[in-house]
PDB file of C-alpha atoms in Angstrom:
ATOM      1  CA  MET A   1      -0.089  -0.031   0.034  1.00 73.00           C
ATOM      2  CA  ARG A   2       1.028   3.638  -1.211  1.00 82.00           C
ATOM      3  CA  SER A   3       1.415   6.379   0.697  1.00 88.00           C
ATOM      4  CA  ILE A   4      -0.997   9.775  -1.050  1.00 92.00           C
ATOM      5  CA  ILE A   5       0.568  12.074   1.281  1.00 93.00           C
ATOM      6  CA  LEU A   6       4.363  10.903  -0.527  1.00 93.00           C
ATOM      7  CA  GLN A   7       2.863  10.238  -3.828  1.00 94.00           C
ATOM      8  CA  THR A   8       1.501  13.651  -4.064  1.00 94.00           C
ATOM      9  CA  ALA A   9       4.769  15.325  -2.037  1.00 94.00           C
ATOM     10  CA  THR A  10       7.287  13.397  -4.882  1.00 95.00           C
ATOM     11  CA  ARG A  11       4.916  15.307  -7.696  1.00 94.00           C
ATOM     12  CA  TYR A  12       6.525  18.075  -6.824  1.00 96.00           C
ATOM     13  CA  LEU A  13       9.804  16.971  -5.502  1.00 96.00           C
ATOM     14  CA  LEU A  14      10.756  15.043  -8.108  1.00 97.00           C
ATOM     15  CA  PRO A  15      11.407  18.237 -10.318  1.00 97.00           C
ATOM     16  CA  ILE A  16      12.774  20.304  -7.791  1.00 97.00           C
ATOM     17  CA  LEU A  17      15.215  17.945  -6.602  1.00 97.00           C
ATOM     18  CA  LEU A  18      16.331  17.363 -10.512  1.00 97.00           C
ATOM     19  CA  LEU A  19      16.996  20.877 -10.946  1.00 96.00           C
ATOM     20  CA  PHE A  20      18.700  21.160  -7.869  1.00 96.00           C
ATOM     21  CA  SER A  21      21.010  18.636  -9.077  1.00 96.00           C
ATOM     22  CA  PHE A  22      21.679  20.031 -11.885  1.00 93.00           C
ATOM     23  CA  PHE A  23      22.639  23.425 -10.267  1.00 92.00           C
ATOM     24  CA  LEU A  24      24.836  21.265  -8.601  1.00 93.00           C
ATOM     25  CA  LEU A  25      26.745  20.151 -11.672  1.00 92.00           C
ATOM     26  CA  LEU A  26      26.825  23.218 -13.147  1.00 88.00           C
ATOM     27  CA  ARG A  27      28.098  24.818 -10.117  1.00 85.00           C
ATOM     28  CA  GLY A  28      30.759  22.157  -9.901  1.00 80.00           C
ATOM     29  CA  HIS A  29      33.555  23.632 -11.797  1.00 68.00           C
ATOM     30  CA  TYR A  30      33.526  26.806 -10.142  1.00 69.00           C
ATOM     31  CA  TYR A  31      32.847  25.723  -6.486  1.00 74.00           C
ATOM     32  CA  PRO A  32      32.187  22.884  -4.572  1.00 71.00           C
ATOM     33  CA  GLY A  33      29.426  20.071  -6.246  1.00 76.00           C
ATOM     34  CA  GLY A  34      30.023  18.827  -9.358  1.00 88.00           C
ATOM     35  CA  GLY A  35      28.938  15.777 -11.070  1.00 92.00           C
ATOM     36  CA  PHE A  36      29.582  13.215  -7.955  1.00 95.00           C
ATOM     37  CA  VAL A  37      27.212  15.523  -5.914  1.00 94.00           C
ATOM     38  CA  GLY A  38      24.743  16.336  -8.628  1.00 95.00           C
ATOM     39  CA  GLY A  39      24.202  12.554  -9.731  1.00 96.00           C
ATOM     40  CA  LEU A  40      23.351  11.617  -5.717  1.00 96.00           C
ATOM     41  CA  VAL A  41      21.057  14.672  -5.899  1.00 97.00           C
ATOM     42  CA  ALA A  42      19.469  13.005  -8.981  1.00 97.00           C
ATOM     43  CA  SER A  43      19.529   9.274  -8.052  1.00 97.00           C
ATOM     44  CA  ILE A  44      17.926  10.380  -4.655  1.00 96.00           C
ATOM     45  CA  ALA A  45      15.431  11.946  -6.699  1.00 97.00           C
ATOM     46  CA  PHE A  46      14.045   9.148  -8.406  1.00 97.00           C
ATOM     47  CA  VAL A  47      14.550   6.199  -5.630  1.00 95.00           C
ATOM     48  CA  LEU A  48      12.193   8.823  -3.485  1.00 95.00           C
ATOM     49  CA  HIS A  49      10.244   8.303  -6.323  1.00 95.00           C
ATOM     50  CA  SER A  50      10.677   4.685  -7.025  1.00 93.00           C
ATOM     51  CA  PHE A  51       9.749   5.119  -3.210  1.00 92.00           C
ATOM     52  CA  ALA A  52       6.316   6.520  -3.701  1.00 94.00           C
ATOM     53  CA  ASN A  53       5.277   5.052  -6.921  1.00 92.00           C
ATOM     54  CA  GLY A  54       7.045   1.673  -7.487  1.00 90.00           C
ATOM     55  CA  THR A  55      10.366   0.799  -9.421  1.00 90.00           C
ATOM     56  CA  GLU A  56       8.785   0.217 -12.548  1.00 90.00           C
ATOM     57  CA  ALA A  57       6.972   3.320 -12.527  1.00 92.00           C
ATOM     58  CA  THR A  58      10.072   5.145 -11.863  1.00 93.00           C
ATOM     59  CA  MET A  59      11.637   3.371 -15.293  1.00 92.00           C
ATOM     60  CA  LYS A  60       8.791   4.307 -16.896  1.00 93.00           C
ATOM     61  CA  ILE A  61      10.203   8.446 -16.194  1.00 93.00           C
ATOM     62  CA  LEU A  62      13.775   7.070 -17.443  1.00 92.00           C
ATOM     63  CA  LYS A  63      12.893   5.780 -20.483  1.00 91.00           C
ATOM     64  CA  ARG A  64      16.007   3.781 -20.568  1.00 91.00           C
ATOM     65  CA  LYS A  65      17.949   1.382 -18.219  1.00 93.00           C
ATOM     66  CA  PRO A  66      20.287   2.791 -15.339  1.00 95.00           C
ATOM     67  CA  LEU A  67      22.202   1.029 -16.280  1.00 95.00           C
ATOM     68  CA  SER A  68      22.951   2.674 -19.947  1.00 96.00           C
ATOM     69  CA  LEU A  69      24.104   5.479 -18.393  1.00 96.00           C
ATOM     70  CA  ILE A  70      27.085   4.303 -16.943  1.00 97.00           C
ATOM     71  CA  PRO A  71      28.898   3.786 -20.837  1.00 97.00           C
ATOM     72  CA  ILE A  72      27.314   7.228 -22.074  1.00 97.00           C
ATOM     73  CA  GLY A  73      29.005   8.819 -19.108  1.00 97.00           C
ATOM     74  CA  LEU A  74      32.311   6.796 -19.096  1.00 97.00           C
ATOM     75  CA  GLY A  75      32.331   8.139 -22.961  1.00 97.00           C
ATOM     76  CA  ILE A  76      31.569  11.905 -22.334  1.00 96.00           C
ATOM     77  CA  SER A  77      34.252  11.651 -19.917  1.00 95.00           C
ATOM     78  CA  ALA A  78      37.152   9.847 -21.403  1.00 96.00           C
ATOM     79  CA  ILE A  79      36.553  12.137 -24.825  1.00 96.00           C
ATOM     80  CA  SER A  80      36.639  15.596 -22.225  1.00 94.00           C
ATOM     81  CA  VAL A  81      40.192  13.756 -20.876  1.00 94.00           C
ATOM     82  CA  VAL A  82      41.345  12.911 -24.547  1.00 95.00           C
ATOM     83  CA  MET A  83      40.897  15.896 -26.273  1.00 94.00           C
ATOM     84  CA  PRO A  84      43.580  18.049 -25.010  1.00 94.00           C
ATOM     85  CA  THR A  85      45.901  15.576 -26.527  1.00 95.00           C
ATOM     86  CA  PHE A  86      44.064  16.673 -30.291  1.00 94.00           C
ATOM     87  CA  PHE A  87      45.439  20.352 -29.670  1.00 92.00           C
ATOM     88  CA  GLY A  88      49.075  19.329 -28.875  1.00 93.00           C
ATOM     89  CA  LEU A  89      48.116  19.610 -25.014  1.00 94.00           C
ATOM     90  CA  PRO A  90      48.730  16.869 -21.855  1.00 94.00           C
ATOM     91  CA  PRO A  91      45.341  14.730 -21.318  1.00 93.00           C
ATOM     92  CA  MET A  92      43.364  16.227 -18.685  1.00 89.00           C
ATOM     93  CA  THR A  93      44.452  19.886 -19.671  1.00 90.00           C
ATOM     94  CA  GLY A  94      41.233  22.346 -19.744  1.00 87.00           C
ATOM     95  CA  LEU A  95      40.029  23.802 -22.316  1.00 89.00           C
ATOM     96  CA  TRP A  96      37.636  26.910 -22.274  1.00 88.00           C
ATOM     97  CA  TRP A  97      35.600  28.547 -24.868  1.00 87.00           C
ATOM     98  CA  GLU A  98      36.087  32.192 -25.454  1.00 87.00           C
ATOM     99  CA  GLU A  99      32.245  32.976 -24.553  1.00 88.00           C
ATOM    100  CA  LYS A 100      30.368  32.917 -21.391  1.00 87.00           C
ATOM    101  CA  VAL A 101      27.192  31.512 -21.848  1.00 85.00           C
ATOM    102  CA  PRO A 102      24.650  33.238 -19.866  1.00 86.00           C
ATOM    103  CA  VAL A 103      23.554  31.256 -16.444  1.00 78.00           C
ATOM    104  CA  ILE A 104      26.219  29.012 -17.135  1.00 78.00           C
ATOM    105  CA  GLY A 105      29.411  31.102 -17.514  1.00 78.00           C
ATOM    106  CA  MET A 106      32.308  29.681 -18.942  1.00 80.00           C
ATOM    107  CA  ILE A 107      32.158  26.498 -20.759  1.00 86.00           C
ATOM    108  CA  GLY A 108      35.077  24.363 -20.770  1.00 86.00           C
ATOM    109  CA  SER A 109      36.369  20.439 -21.015  1.00 88.00           C
ATOM    110  CA  ALA A 110      35.885  20.451 -16.948  1.00 88.00           C
ATOM    111  CA  LEU A 111      32.131  20.269 -16.866  1.00 89.00           C
ATOM    112  CA  PHE A 112      31.997  18.012 -19.691  1.00 92.00           C
ATOM    113  CA  PHE A 113      33.577  15.486 -17.317  1.00 93.00           C
ATOM    114  CA  ASP A 114      31.284  16.444 -14.684  1.00 93.00           C
ATOM    115  CA  LEU A 115      28.849  15.631 -16.761  1.00 94.00           C
ATOM    116  CA  GLY A 116      29.983  12.435 -17.824  1.00 96.00           C
ATOM    117  CA  VAL A 117      30.785  11.169 -13.867  1.00 96.00           C
ATOM    118  CA  TYR A 118      27.276  12.657 -13.072  1.00 97.00           C
ATOM    119  CA  LEU A 119      25.624  10.246 -15.925  1.00 97.00           C
ATOM    120  CA  VAL A 120      28.015   7.171 -14.638  1.00 98.00           C
ATOM    121  CA  VAL A 121      26.713   7.973 -10.877  1.00 97.00           C
ATOM    122  CA  ILE A 122      23.160   7.922 -11.412  1.00 97.00           C
ATOM    123  CA  GLY A 123      23.627   4.943 -13.450  1.00 97.00           C
ATOM    124  CA  VAL A 124      25.568   2.878 -11.016  1.00 97.00           C
ATOM    125  CA  VAL A 125      23.007   4.225  -7.955  1.00 97.00           C
ATOM    126  CA  LEU A 126      20.033   3.495  -9.529  1.00 96.00           C
ATOM    127  CA  THR A 127      21.349  -0.039 -11.164  1.00 96.00           C
ATOM    128  CA  ILE A 128      21.938  -1.297  -7.878  1.00 95.00           C
ATOM    129  CA  LEU A 129      18.647   0.198  -5.853  1.00 92.00           C
ATOM    130  CA  PHE A 130      16.486  -0.981  -9.020  1.00 91.00           C
ATOM    131  CA  THR A 131      18.138  -4.608  -9.262  1.00 90.00           C
ATOM    132  CA  ILE A 132      17.716  -5.147  -4.833  1.00 88.00           C
ATOM    133  CA  SER A 133      14.431  -3.614  -4.979  1.00 81.00           C
ATOM    134  CA  LEU A 134      12.904  -5.510  -8.065  1.00 72.00           C
ATOM    135  CA  THR A 135      14.639  -8.690  -6.791  1.00 67.00           C
ATOM    136  CA  LYS A 136      12.997  -8.022  -3.188  1.00 58.00           C
ATOM    137  CA  ASP A 137       9.135  -7.865  -5.078  1.00 51.00           C
TER     138      ASP A 137
END
């Protein structure tokens, strides 16, 4: 039996927590935060939705298995690490676009590395928790 109060609260909390996780992701290459912390907050949002509505309903929101986020995130992070070598620089050297983007600020390779970490963390946490949840049912 599911709590109507938790289901109603989750309907409002899910978008707020996802927006906050995205804020942490973007904030990370200037201040503390980044892909790991943002990914954990996004995972918490989906786990809360899973508690309120069931794992199957949360999987329908995600539209794909969380396991598929892991190689995508690893690929984005790997590309951001290797990209400086194409410009004759050592790997993991920060590359920055010269123009500032409104709201986001400067965009650089650190942001893409954080985005990859963000996707990997969401994929790992949700894969583990949803696997445990589905085997328990």
